[in-house]
């Protein structure tokens, strides 16, 4: 996985700190990181055709109930931006190789990280993808266009509320995030972050070391193919003996598609 620069990690920590410090000002009783989050809310008005209900569980995770896909996507963007618009803005800059636009004055070396990120062409590919999606007549693509557009509209409603003073950020966040200077969210921004996530989850420098190890092992064993080895039958089932697996929860397991975990009792 690509190493995230220290500047990004520090700023992300600064974004999370106000949330972790949330709590009432009264005495007595422990407070948690989600105390200031609304347990439930109803989104109405600009952007939705019908009221959308949002409730949060014990962990502060929002659960959205809407009457249409368009309203659901809008609410998703609205709620997500309400929780973390600063982080979203930071990561779209990171994925596009534009962090120096925000914090170049704090870290002149950030431009080097931006140049490295631009080698992957996440922003260029995301823009091309968006153009292709808009031109497509495939129902699935048209639905995705709708979701991306409505999600962006939800994010931008939060930005509009911040600019109008209808929503207030924590003082710590306001030291480096200004809604008036923040560009509106676009579908390309969502696709850019999607490209970054896909890259982060699919690439690891360890793959190079593992490939080298495999090549040396094959050479050491005279290019023997374990699949055609005469004693292959004797090794059948060895993997399951060494790493026994069982469903996490049989009640939620679909035949042929199990969710698994190591059965520690049998190891």
mmCIF file of C-alpha atoms in Angstrom:
data_model
loop_
_atom_site.group_PDB
_atom_site.id
_atom_site.type_symbol
_atom_site.label_atom_id
_atom_site.label_comp_id
_atom_site.label_asym_id
_atom_site.label_seq_id
_atom_site.Cartn_x
_atom_site.Cartn_y
_atom_site.Cartn_z
ATOM 1 C CA UNK A 1 0.000 0.000 0.000
ATOM 2 C CA UNK A 2 1.319 3.449 -0.834
ATOM 3 C CA UNK A 3 2.688 5.301 2.170
ATOM 4 C CA UNK A 4 0.607 8.325 3.121
ATOM 5 C CA UNK A 5 2.794 11.396 3.772
ATOM 6 C CA UNK A 6 3.215 12.584 7.345
ATOM 7 C CA UNK A 7 1.481 15.863 6.522
ATOM 8 C CA UNK A 8 -1.687 13.996 5.591
ATOM 9 C CA UNK A 9 -1.577 11.849 8.722
ATOM 10 C CA UNK A 10 -1.107 14.865 10.993
ATOM 11 C CA UNK A 11 -3.956 16.768 9.376
ATOM 12 C CA UNK A 12 -6.221 13.732 9.487
ATOM 13 C CA UNK A 13 -5.507 13.388 13.195
ATOM 14 C CA UNK A 14 -6.407 17.038 13.614
ATOM 15 C CA UNK A 15 -9.709 16.396 11.855
ATOM 16 C CA UNK A 16 -10.531 13.447 14.096
ATOM 17 C CA UNK A 17 -9.480 15.076 17.371
ATOM 18 C CA UNK A 18 -12.516 17.383 17.706
ATOM 19 C CA UNK A 19 -14.841 14.405 17.277
ATOM 20 C CA UNK A 20 -13.017 12.397 19.930
ATOM 21 C CA UNK A 21 -13.199 15.356 22.287
ATOM 22 C CA UNK A 22 -16.967 15.714 21.937
ATOM 23 C CA UNK A 23 -19.073 15.513 25.051
ATOM 24 C CA UNK A 24 -21.336 17.580 27.264
ATOM 25 C CA UNK A 25 -19.925 20.265 29.555
ATOM 26 C CA UNK A 26 -21.736 19.059 32.623
ATOM 27 C CA UNK A 27 -20.112 17.151 35.419
ATOM 28 C CA UNK A 28 -20.501 13.499 36.204
ATOM 29 C CA UNK A 29 -20.720 10.550 33.881
ATOM 30 C CA UNK A 30 -18.367 9.521 31.151
ATOM 31 C CA UNK A 31 -18.875 10.878 27.666
ATOM 32 C CA UNK A 32 -18.071 9.220 24.376
ATOM 33 C CA UNK A 33 -16.894 10.427 20.980
ATOM 34 C CA UNK A 34 -20.425 10.459 19.537
ATOM 35 C CA UNK A 35 -22.220 12.448 22.237
ATOM 36 C CA UNK A 36 -22.676 15.550 20.083
ATOM 37 C CA UNK A 37 -24.001 13.649 17.061
ATOM 38 C CA UNK A 38 -27.769 13.785 16.597
ATOM 39 C CA UNK A 39 -29.399 10.425 17.256
ATOM 40 C CA UNK A 40 -31.916 11.100 14.527
ATOM 41 C CA UNK A 41 -32.758 13.778 12.022
ATOM 42 C CA UNK A 42 -35.059 14.338 9.077
ATOM 43 C CA UNK A 43 -33.667 15.881 5.916
ATOM 44 C CA UNK A 44 -36.154 18.045 4.056
ATOM 45 C CA UNK A 45 -36.117 20.997 1.704
ATOM 46 C CA UNK A 46 -33.647 21.692 -1.057
ATOM 47 C CA UNK A 47 -32.290 18.559 -2.693
ATOM 48 C CA UNK A 48 -34.864 15.944 -1.697
ATOM 49 C CA UNK A 49 -38.298 15.196 -3.113
ATOM 50 C CA UNK A 50 -39.550 13.691 0.151
ATOM 51 C CA UNK A 51 -38.401 13.687 3.786
ATOM 52 C CA UNK A 52 -35.421 11.412 4.470
ATOM 53 C CA UNK A 53 -34.949 9.853 7.908
ATOM 54 C CA UNK A 54 -31.488 9.378 9.396
ATOM 55 C CA UNK A 55 -30.801 7.513 12.637
ATOM 56 C CA UNK A 56 -27.459 6.641 14.220
ATOM 57 C CA UNK A 57 -26.560 3.430 15.976
ATOM 58 C CA UNK A 58 -24.449 2.901 19.094
ATOM 59 C CA UNK A 59 -21.273 3.561 17.117
ATOM 60 C CA UNK A 60 -22.490 6.782 15.532
ATOM 61 C CA UNK A 61 -22.974 5.149 12.133
ATOM 62 C CA UNK A 62 -25.850 6.775 10.208
ATOM 63 C CA UNK A 63 -28.627 4.630 8.735
ATOM 64 C CA UNK A 64 -30.619 6.357 6.000
ATOM 65 C CA UNK A 65 -34.183 5.640 4.904
ATOM 66 C CA UNK A 66 -35.388 7.372 1.760
ATOM 67 C CA UNK A 67 -38.232 6.933 -0.720
ATOM 68 C CA UNK A 68 -36.072 7.105 -3.836
ATOM 69 C CA UNK A 69 -32.539 6.354 -4.933
ATOM 70 C CA UNK A 70 -31.997 10.022 -5.771
ATOM 71 C CA UNK A 71 -32.988 11.133 -2.274
ATOM 72 C CA UNK A 72 -30.913 8.351 -0.728
ATOM 73 C CA UNK A 73 -27.781 9.427 -2.621
ATOM 74 C CA UNK A 74 -28.374 13.076 -1.716
ATOM 75 C CA UNK A 75 -28.769 12.210 1.951
ATOM 76 C CA UNK A 76 -25.641 10.056 1.861
ATOM 77 C CA UNK A 77 -23.616 12.998 0.584
ATOM 78 C CA UNK A 78 -25.254 15.393 3.026
ATOM 79 C CA UNK A 79 -24.674 13.210 6.081
ATOM 80 C CA UNK A 80 -21.146 12.218 5.094
ATOM 81 C CA UNK A 81 -20.133 15.812 4.462
ATOM 82 C CA UNK A 82 -21.723 16.872 7.723
ATOM 83 C CA UNK A 83 -19.530 14.360 9.515
ATOM 84 C CA UNK A 84 -16.274 14.817 7.583
ATOM 85 C CA UNK A 85 -16.281 17.414 4.802
ATOM 86 C CA UNK A 86 -12.791 18.517 5.861
ATOM 87 C CA UNK A 87 -11.414 15.002 5.476
ATOM 88 C CA UNK A 88 -13.211 14.528 2.171
ATOM 89 C CA UNK A 89 -11.689 17.725 0.817
ATOM 90 C CA UNK A 90 -8.230 16.721 2.010
ATOM 91 C CA UNK A 91 -8.400 13.303 0.373
ATOM 92 C CA UNK A 92 -9.688 14.559 -2.970
ATOM 93 C CA UNK A 93 -6.652 16.851 -3.036
ATOM 94 C CA UNK A 94 -4.370 13.983 -2.020
ATOM 95 C CA UNK A 95 -5.739 11.620 -4.677
ATOM 96 C CA UNK A 96 -5.468 14.289 -7.372
ATOM 97 C CA UNK A 97 -1.947 15.324 -6.351
ATOM 98 C CA UNK A 98 -3.010 18.776 -5.191
ATOM 99 C CA UNK A 99 -2.228 18.862 -1.469
ATOM 100 C CA UNK A 100 0.362 21.610 -2.002
ATOM 101 C CA UNK A 101 -2.523 23.883 -3.016
ATOM 102 C CA UNK A 102 -3.738 23.647 0.565
ATOM 103 C CA UNK A 103 -0.600 23.263 2.657
ATOM 104 C CA UNK A 104 2.368 24.043 0.448
ATOM 105 C CA UNK A 105 3.269 26.947 2.720
ATOM 106 C CA UNK A 106 3.545 24.560 5.680
ATOM 107 C CA UNK A 107 5.546 21.896 3.871
ATOM 108 C CA UNK A 108 7.378 22.892 0.707
ATOM 109 C CA UNK A 109 8.279 19.256 0.123
ATOM 110 C CA UNK A 110 4.620 18.389 -0.324
ATOM 111 C CA UNK A 111 4.945 19.206 -4.010
ATOM 112 C CA UNK A 112 7.105 16.095 -4.395
ATOM 113 C CA UNK A 113 4.301 13.939 -2.999
ATOM 114 C CA UNK A 114 1.844 15.621 -5.357
ATOM 115 C CA UNK A 115 4.035 14.887 -8.356
ATOM 116 C CA UNK A 116 4.252 11.251 -7.311
ATOM 117 C CA UNK A 117 0.474 10.989 -7.005
ATOM 118 C CA UNK A 118 -0.043 12.592 -10.414
ATOM 119 C CA UNK A 119 1.959 9.793 -12.003
ATOM 120 C CA UNK A 120 -1.044 7.547 -11.358
ATOM 121 C CA UNK A 121 -3.361 9.911 -13.309
ATOM 122 C CA UNK A 122 -6.259 9.340 -10.905
ATOM 123 C CA UNK A 123 -7.858 12.689 -11.694
ATOM 124 C CA UNK A 124 -7.433 12.317 -15.451
ATOM 125 C CA UNK A 125 -8.873 8.804 -15.478
ATOM 126 C CA UNK A 126 -11.727 9.875 -13.188
ATOM 127 C CA UNK A 127 -12.637 12.735 -15.531
ATOM 128 C CA UNK A 128 -12.572 10.395 -18.537
ATOM 129 C CA UNK A 129 -14.725 7.892 -16.665
ATOM 130 C CA UNK A 130 -17.280 10.568 -15.830
ATOM 131 C CA UNK A 131 -17.487 11.656 -19.461
ATOM 132 C CA UNK A 132 -18.030 8.063 -20.566
ATOM 133 C CA UNK A 133 -20.694 7.465 -17.923
ATOM 134 C CA UNK A 134 -22.618 10.551 -18.996
ATOM 135 C CA UNK A 135 -22.527 9.455 -22.633
ATOM 136 C CA UNK A 136 -23.576 5.885 -21.882
ATOM 137 C CA UNK A 137 -27.148 4.706 -22.437
ATOM 138 C CA UNK A 138 -26.739 1.593 -20.285
ATOM 139 C CA UNK A 139 -29.281 1.622 -17.426
ATOM 140 C CA UNK A 140 -26.611 0.804 -14.854
ATOM 141 C CA UNK A 141 -24.413 3.674 -16.007
ATOM 142 C CA UNK A 142 -27.335 6.103 -16.028
ATOM 143 C CA UNK A 143 -28.187 5.086 -12.489
ATOM 144 C CA UNK A 144 -24.593 5.634 -11.420
ATOM 145 C CA UNK A 145 -24.648 9.110 -12.973
ATOM 146 C CA UNK A 146 -27.766 9.898 -10.955
ATOM 147 C CA UNK A 147 -26.174 8.667 -7.723
ATOM 148 C CA UNK A 148 -22.947 10.607 -8.270
ATOM 149 C CA UNK A 149 -24.798 13.808 -9.123
ATOM 150 C CA UNK A 150 -27.175 13.609 -6.180
ATOM 151 C CA UNK A 151 -24.379 12.662 -3.772
ATOM 152 C CA UNK A 152 -22.440 15.733 -4.913
ATOM 153 C CA UNK A 153 -25.515 17.892 -4.412
ATOM 154 C CA UNK A 154 -25.817 16.627 -0.845
ATOM 155 C CA UNK A 155 -22.189 17.468 -0.106
ATOM 156 C CA UNK A 156 -22.616 20.917 -1.623
ATOM 157 C CA UNK A 157 -25.642 21.634 0.541
ATOM 158 C CA UNK A 158 -23.391 21.229 3.584
ATOM 159 C CA UNK A 159 -20.839 23.588 2.040
ATOM 160 C CA UNK A 160 -23.626 26.097 1.363
ATOM 161 C CA UNK A 161 -24.773 25.877 4.980
ATOM 162 C CA UNK A 162 -21.221 26.467 6.192
ATOM 163 C CA UNK A 163 -20.813 29.484 3.931
ATOM 164 C CA UNK A 164 -24.128 30.922 5.111
ATOM 165 C CA UNK A 165 -23.284 30.377 8.775
ATOM 166 C CA UNK A 166 -26.101 27.866 9.256
ATOM 167 C CA UNK A 167 -23.585 25.188 10.250
ATOM 168 C CA UNK A 168 -20.512 25.723 12.450
ATOM 169 C CA UNK A 169 -17.248 23.793 12.489
ATOM 170 C CA UNK A 170 -15.065 23.125 15.497
ATOM 171 C CA UNK A 171 -12.526 25.914 16.121
ATOM 172 C CA UNK A 172 -9.629 23.496 15.614
ATOM 173 C CA UNK A 173 -10.888 22.614 12.141
ATOM 174 C CA UNK A 174 -11.486 26.228 11.151
ATOM 175 C CA UNK A 175 -7.768 26.927 11.525
ATOM 176 C CA UNK A 176 -7.095 25.103 8.256
ATOM 177 C CA UNK A 177 -10.462 24.640 6.545
ATOM 178 C CA UNK A 178 -12.445 27.504 5.046
ATOM 179 C CA UNK A 179 -15.719 26.658 3.299
ATOM 180 C CA UNK A 180 -15.628 29.960 1.422
ATOM 181 C CA UNK A 181 -12.378 28.906 -0.243
ATOM 182 C CA UNK A 182 -13.401 25.290 -0.783
ATOM 183 C CA UNK A 183 -14.581 24.263 -4.247
ATOM 184 C CA UNK A 184 -17.944 22.571 -4.625
ATOM 185 C CA UNK A 185 -17.947 18.785 -4.739
ATOM 186 C CA UNK A 186 -18.256 17.119 -8.154
ATOM 187 C CA UNK A 187 -18.851 13.565 -9.371
ATOM 188 C CA UNK A 188 -15.237 13.517 -10.542
ATOM 189 C CA UNK A 189 -14.112 14.082 -6.948
ATOM 190 C CA UNK A 190 -15.959 10.950 -5.858
ATOM 191 C CA UNK A 191 -14.435 8.961 -8.711
ATOM 192 C CA UNK A 192 -10.954 10.277 -7.899
ATOM 193 C CA UNK A 193 -11.221 9.017 -4.332
ATOM 194 C CA UNK A 194 -12.605 5.739 -5.650
ATOM 195 C CA UNK A 195 -9.499 5.344 -7.804
ATOM 196 C CA UNK A 196 -7.302 6.030 -4.788
ATOM 197 C CA UNK A 197 -9.138 3.453 -2.693
ATOM 198 C CA UNK A 198 -8.885 0.824 -5.421
ATOM 199 C CA UNK A 199 -5.167 1.504 -5.778
ATOM 200 C CA UNK A 200 -4.546 1.398 -2.034
ATOM 201 C CA UNK A 201 -6.354 -1.924 -1.674
ATOM 202 C CA UNK A 202 -4.782 -3.617 -4.677
ATOM 203 C CA UNK A 203 -1.119 -2.670 -4.527
ATOM 204 C CA UNK A 204 1.536 -3.479 -1.967
ATOM 205 C CA UNK A 205 5.294 -3.351 -2.245
ATOM 206 C CA UNK A 206 5.288 -6.734 -0.471
ATOM 207 C CA UNK A 207 4.117 -8.248 -3.759
ATOM 208 C CA UNK A 208 7.578 -7.635 -5.197
ATOM 209 C CA UNK A 209 9.250 -9.427 -2.297
ATOM 210 C CA UNK A 210 6.784 -12.313 -2.511
ATOM 211 C CA UNK A 211 7.358 -12.687 -6.248
ATOM 212 C CA UNK A 212 11.104 -12.807 -5.680
ATOM 213 C CA UNK A 213 10.617 -15.433 -2.959
ATOM 214 C CA UNK A 214 8.471 -17.549 -5.283
ATOM 215 C CA UNK A 215 11.026 -17.405 -8.074
ATOM 216 C CA UNK A 216 13.839 -18.448 -5.731
ATOM 217 C CA UNK A 217 11.731 -21.274 -4.290
ATOM 218 C CA UNK A 218 10.924 -22.612 -7.756
ATOM 219 C CA UNK A 219 14.604 -22.511 -8.678
ATOM 220 C CA UNK A 220 15.597 -24.253 -5.435
ATOM 221 C CA UNK A 221 13.182 -27.107 -6.087
ATOM 222 C CA UNK A 222 14.246 -27.644 -9.701
ATOM 223 C CA UNK A 223 11.173 -25.963 -11.204
ATOM 224 C CA UNK A 224 8.901 -28.554 -9.612
ATOM 225 C CA UNK A 225 5.217 -27.835 -10.195
ATOM 226 C CA UNK A 226 3.231 -28.588 -7.028
ATOM 227 C CA UNK A 227 0.122 -29.159 -9.133
ATOM 228 C CA UNK A 228 1.673 -32.005 -11.134
ATOM 229 C CA UNK A 229 3.974 -33.453 -8.489
ATOM 230 C CA UNK A 230 3.566 -37.258 -7.993
ATOM 231 C CA UNK A 231 2.835 -36.770 -4.305
ATOM 232 C CA UNK A 232 0.241 -34.031 -4.859
ATOM 233 C CA UNK A 233 -2.567 -36.355 -3.717
ATOM 234 C CA UNK A 234 -0.880 -36.814 -0.349
ATOM 235 C CA UNK A 235 -1.004 -33.073 0.271
ATOM 236 C CA UNK A 236 -4.710 -32.766 -0.537
ATOM 237 C CA UNK A 237 -6.512 -30.949 2.251
ATOM 238 C CA UNK A 238 -3.300 -29.831 3.975
ATOM 239 C CA UNK A 239 -4.334 -26.181 3.722
ATOM 240 C CA UNK A 240 -7.570 -26.808 5.594
ATOM 241 C CA UNK A 241 -5.706 -28.774 8.253
ATOM 242 C CA UNK A 242 -3.299 -25.910 8.822
ATOM 243 C CA UNK A 243 -5.830 -23.060 8.578
ATOM 244 C CA UNK A 244 -9.270 -24.322 9.625
ATOM 245 C CA UNK A 245 -12.092 -21.916 8.852
ATOM 246 C CA UNK A 246 -15.659 -21.626 9.989
ATOM 247 C CA UNK A 247 -18.543 -19.197 9.248
ATOM 248 C CA UNK A 248 -18.666 -16.080 11.400
ATOM 249 C CA UNK A 249 -22.374 -16.583 11.835
ATOM 250 C CA UNK A 250 -24.190 -19.539 10.223
ATOM 251 C CA UNK A 251 -27.486 -17.650 10.312
ATOM 252 C CA UNK A 252 -26.121 -15.020 7.926
ATOM 253 C CA UNK A 253 -24.206 -17.390 5.681
ATOM 254 C CA UNK A 254 -25.484 -18.103 2.189
ATOM 255 C CA UNK A 255 -24.623 -21.481 0.735
ATOM 256 C CA UNK A 256 -21.514 -21.148 -1.375
ATOM 257 C CA UNK A 257 -20.753 -17.633 -0.087
ATOM 258 C CA UNK A 258 -19.557 -18.060 3.493
ATOM 259 C CA UNK A 259 -18.018 -15.364 5.604
ATOM 260 C CA UNK A 260 -15.162 -17.015 7.414
ATOM 261 C CA UNK A 261 -12.815 -16.622 10.327
ATOM 262 C CA UNK A 262 -10.124 -18.784 11.814
ATOM 263 C CA UNK A 263 -11.478 -21.383 14.214
ATOM 264 C CA UNK A 264 -9.054 -20.702 17.043
ATOM 265 C CA UNK A 265 -10.371 -23.599 19.134
ATOM 266 C CA UNK A 266 -9.163 -26.156 16.618
ATOM 267 C CA UNK A 267 -5.762 -24.622 15.902
#
